[in-house]
Amino acid sequence: MDILESIFKVFAIGLVLGAGLPALFAVGMVCESRGEGGLNADGTTSAPNPALRALGYVLFAIVAAVIVIGLLWICRQTLNYYFDIKIFPSWAYKK
């Protein structure tokens, strides 16, 4: 049963990070675009919506933060070995 549980965990994380981050970025692009206002597809104009624009920037920041945290997680052992920097809890490091 441990193997199936491990496979499910890897599948879930892969689904969230593999498809979820690009989808979140796309939603941020749509929010930022609609928040800017301008000419619509039917020829009418829409007023700017600062709340949608801010939501788009928040979604961009979330995606950027996940990417930076992921890179730091991958490099955690190297940062600890060469620079003695521990960003994550002690259980995340090899002894």
mmCIF file of C-alpha atoms in Angstrom:
data_model
loop_
_atom_site.group_PDB
_atom_site.id
_atom_site.type_symbol
_atom_site.label_atom_id
_atom_site.label_comp_id
_atom_site.label_asym_id
_atom_site.label_seq_id
_atom_site.Cartn_x
_atom_site.Cartn_y
_atom_site.Cartn_z
ATOM 1 C CA MET A 1 0.000 0.000 0.000
ATOM 2 C CA ASP A 2 2.956 2.347 0.543
ATOM 3 C CA ILE A 3 3.820 2.193 -3.156
ATOM 4 C CA LEU A 4 0.320 3.228 -4.230
ATOM 5 C CA GLU A 5 0.285 6.039 -1.704
ATOM 6 C CA SER A 6 3.652 7.294 -2.936
ATOM 7 C CA ILE A 7 2.527 7.125 -6.558
ATOM 8 C CA PHE A 8 -0.604 9.103 -5.700
ATOM 9 C CA LYS A 9 1.426 11.786 -3.903
ATOM 10 C CA VAL A 10 3.788 12.196 -6.862
ATOM 11 C CA PHE A 11 0.824 12.281 -9.258
ATOM 12 C CA ALA A 12 -0.996 14.931 -7.206
ATOM 13 C CA ILE A 13 2.046 17.214 -6.892
ATOM 14 C CA GLY A 14 2.820 16.764 -10.589
ATOM 15 C CA LEU A 15 -0.737 17.668 -11.484
ATOM 16 C CA VAL A 16 -0.767 20.770 -9.294
ATOM 17 C CA LEU A 17 2.658 22.061 -10.301
ATOM 18 C CA GLY A 18 2.679 20.688 -13.833
ATOM 19 C CA ALA A 19 -0.729 21.878 -14.990
ATOM 20 C CA GLY A 20 -1.820 24.126 -12.148
ATOM 21 C CA LEU A 21 0.895 26.772 -12.392
ATOM 22 C CA PRO A 22 0.499 27.420 -16.125
ATOM 23 C CA ALA A 23 -3.278 27.520 -15.646
ATOM 24 C CA LEU A 24 -2.889 29.992 -12.768
ATOM 25 C CA PHE A 25 -0.594 32.122 -14.928
ATOM 26 C CA ALA A 26 -3.164 32.056 -17.748
ATOM 27 C CA VAL A 27 -5.929 33.157 -15.375
ATOM 28 C CA GLY A 28 -3.650 35.978 -14.231
ATOM 29 C CA MET A 29 -3.129 37.040 -17.849
ATOM 30 C CA VAL A 30 -6.884 37.117 -18.456
ATOM 31 C CA CYS A 31 -7.537 39.086 -15.256
ATOM 32 C CA GLU A 32 -4.819 41.619 -16.052
ATOM 33 C CA SER A 33 -6.050 42.002 -19.619
ATOM 34 C CA ARG A 34 -9.680 42.487 -18.653
ATOM 35 C CA GLY A 35 -8.679 44.791 -15.830
ATOM 36 C CA GLU A 36 -6.914 47.099 -18.244
ATOM 37 C CA GLY A 37 -10.119 47.765 -20.182
ATOM 38 C CA GLY A 38 -10.116 48.890 -23.802
ATOM 39 C CA LEU A 39 -11.675 47.601 -26.991
ATOM 40 C CA ASN A 40 -13.735 44.407 -26.783
ATOM 41 C CA ALA A 41 -14.176 41.817 -29.541
ATOM 42 C CA ASP A 42 -17.634 43.164 -30.395
ATOM 43 C CA GLY A 43 -16.321 46.691 -30.971
ATOM 44 C CA THR A 44 -17.458 48.199 -27.670
ATOM 45 C CA THR A 45 -15.122 49.628 -25.092
ATOM 46 C CA SER A 46 -14.929 48.691 -21.430
ATOM 47 C CA ALA A 47 -13.744 50.749 -18.488
ATOM 48 C CA PRO A 48 -10.589 49.749 -16.600
ATOM 49 C CA ASN A 49 -11.142 47.551 -13.552
ATOM 50 C CA PRO A 50 -8.333 48.027 -11.000
ATOM 51 C CA ALA A 51 -9.487 45.062 -8.886
ATOM 52 C CA LEU A 52 -9.101 42.609 -11.772
ATOM 53 C CA ARG A 53 -5.746 44.078 -12.657
ATOM 54 C CA ALA A 54 -4.550 43.727 -9.053
ATOM 55 C CA LEU A 55 -5.827 40.133 -8.961
ATOM 56 C CA GLY A 56 -3.801 39.389 -12.075
ATOM 57 C CA TYR A 57 -0.653 40.761 -10.437
ATOM 58 C CA VAL A 58 -1.324 38.751 -7.280
ATOM 59 C CA LEU A 59 -1.621 35.571 -9.358
ATOM 60 C CA PHE A 60 1.654 36.410 -11.138
ATOM 61 C CA ALA A 61 3.316 36.885 -7.750
ATOM 62 C CA ILE A 62 2.043 33.506 -6.535
ATOM 63 C CA VAL A 63 3.419 31.747 -9.606
ATOM 64 C CA ALA A 64 6.764 33.539 -9.232
ATOM 65 C CA ALA A 65 6.955 32.646 -5.529
ATOM 66 C CA VAL A 66 6.291 28.954 -6.231
ATOM 67 C CA ILE A 67 9.028 28.941 -8.875
ATOM 68 C CA VAL A 68 11.560 30.613 -6.555
ATOM 69 C CA ILE A 69 10.696 28.293 -3.653
ATOM 70 C CA GLY A 70 11.031 25.297 -5.973
ATOM 71 C CA LEU A 71 14.472 26.416 -7.126
ATOM 72 C CA LEU A 72 15.572 27.001 -3.547
ATOM 73 C CA TRP A 73 14.277 23.539 -2.608
ATOM 74 C CA ILE A 74 16.286 21.954 -5.404
ATOM 75 C CA CYS A 75 19.431 23.872 -4.396
ATOM 76 C CA ARG A 76 19.011 23.535 -0.633
ATOM 77 C CA GLN A 77 21.818 20.995 -0.132
ATOM 78 C CA THR A 78 24.250 23.015 -2.236
ATOM 79 C CA LEU A 79 23.432 26.236 -0.407
ATOM 80 C CA ASN A 80 23.900 24.459 2.911
ATOM 81 C CA TYR A 81 27.166 22.796 1.894
ATOM 82 C CA TYR A 82 28.944 25.774 0.340
ATOM 83 C CA PHE A 83 27.432 28.746 2.153
ATOM 84 C CA ASP A 84 26.009 27.197 5.346
ATOM 85 C CA ILE A 85 22.578 28.672 4.556
ATOM 86 C CA LYS A 86 19.530 26.769 5.776
ATOM 87 C CA ILE A 87 16.319 28.208 4.332
ATOM 88 C CA PHE A 88 14.060 25.256 5.110
ATOM 89 C CA PRO A 89 13.517 23.315 8.376
ATOM 90 C CA SER A 90 16.280 20.961 9.503
ATOM 91 C CA TRP A 91 14.336 17.824 8.492
ATOM 92 C CA ALA A 92 14.782 18.819 4.839
ATOM 93 C CA TYR A 93 18.560 18.399 4.923
ATOM 94 C CA LYS A 94 20.692 15.289 4.786
ATOM 95 C CA LYS A 95 22.817 14.678 7.811
#
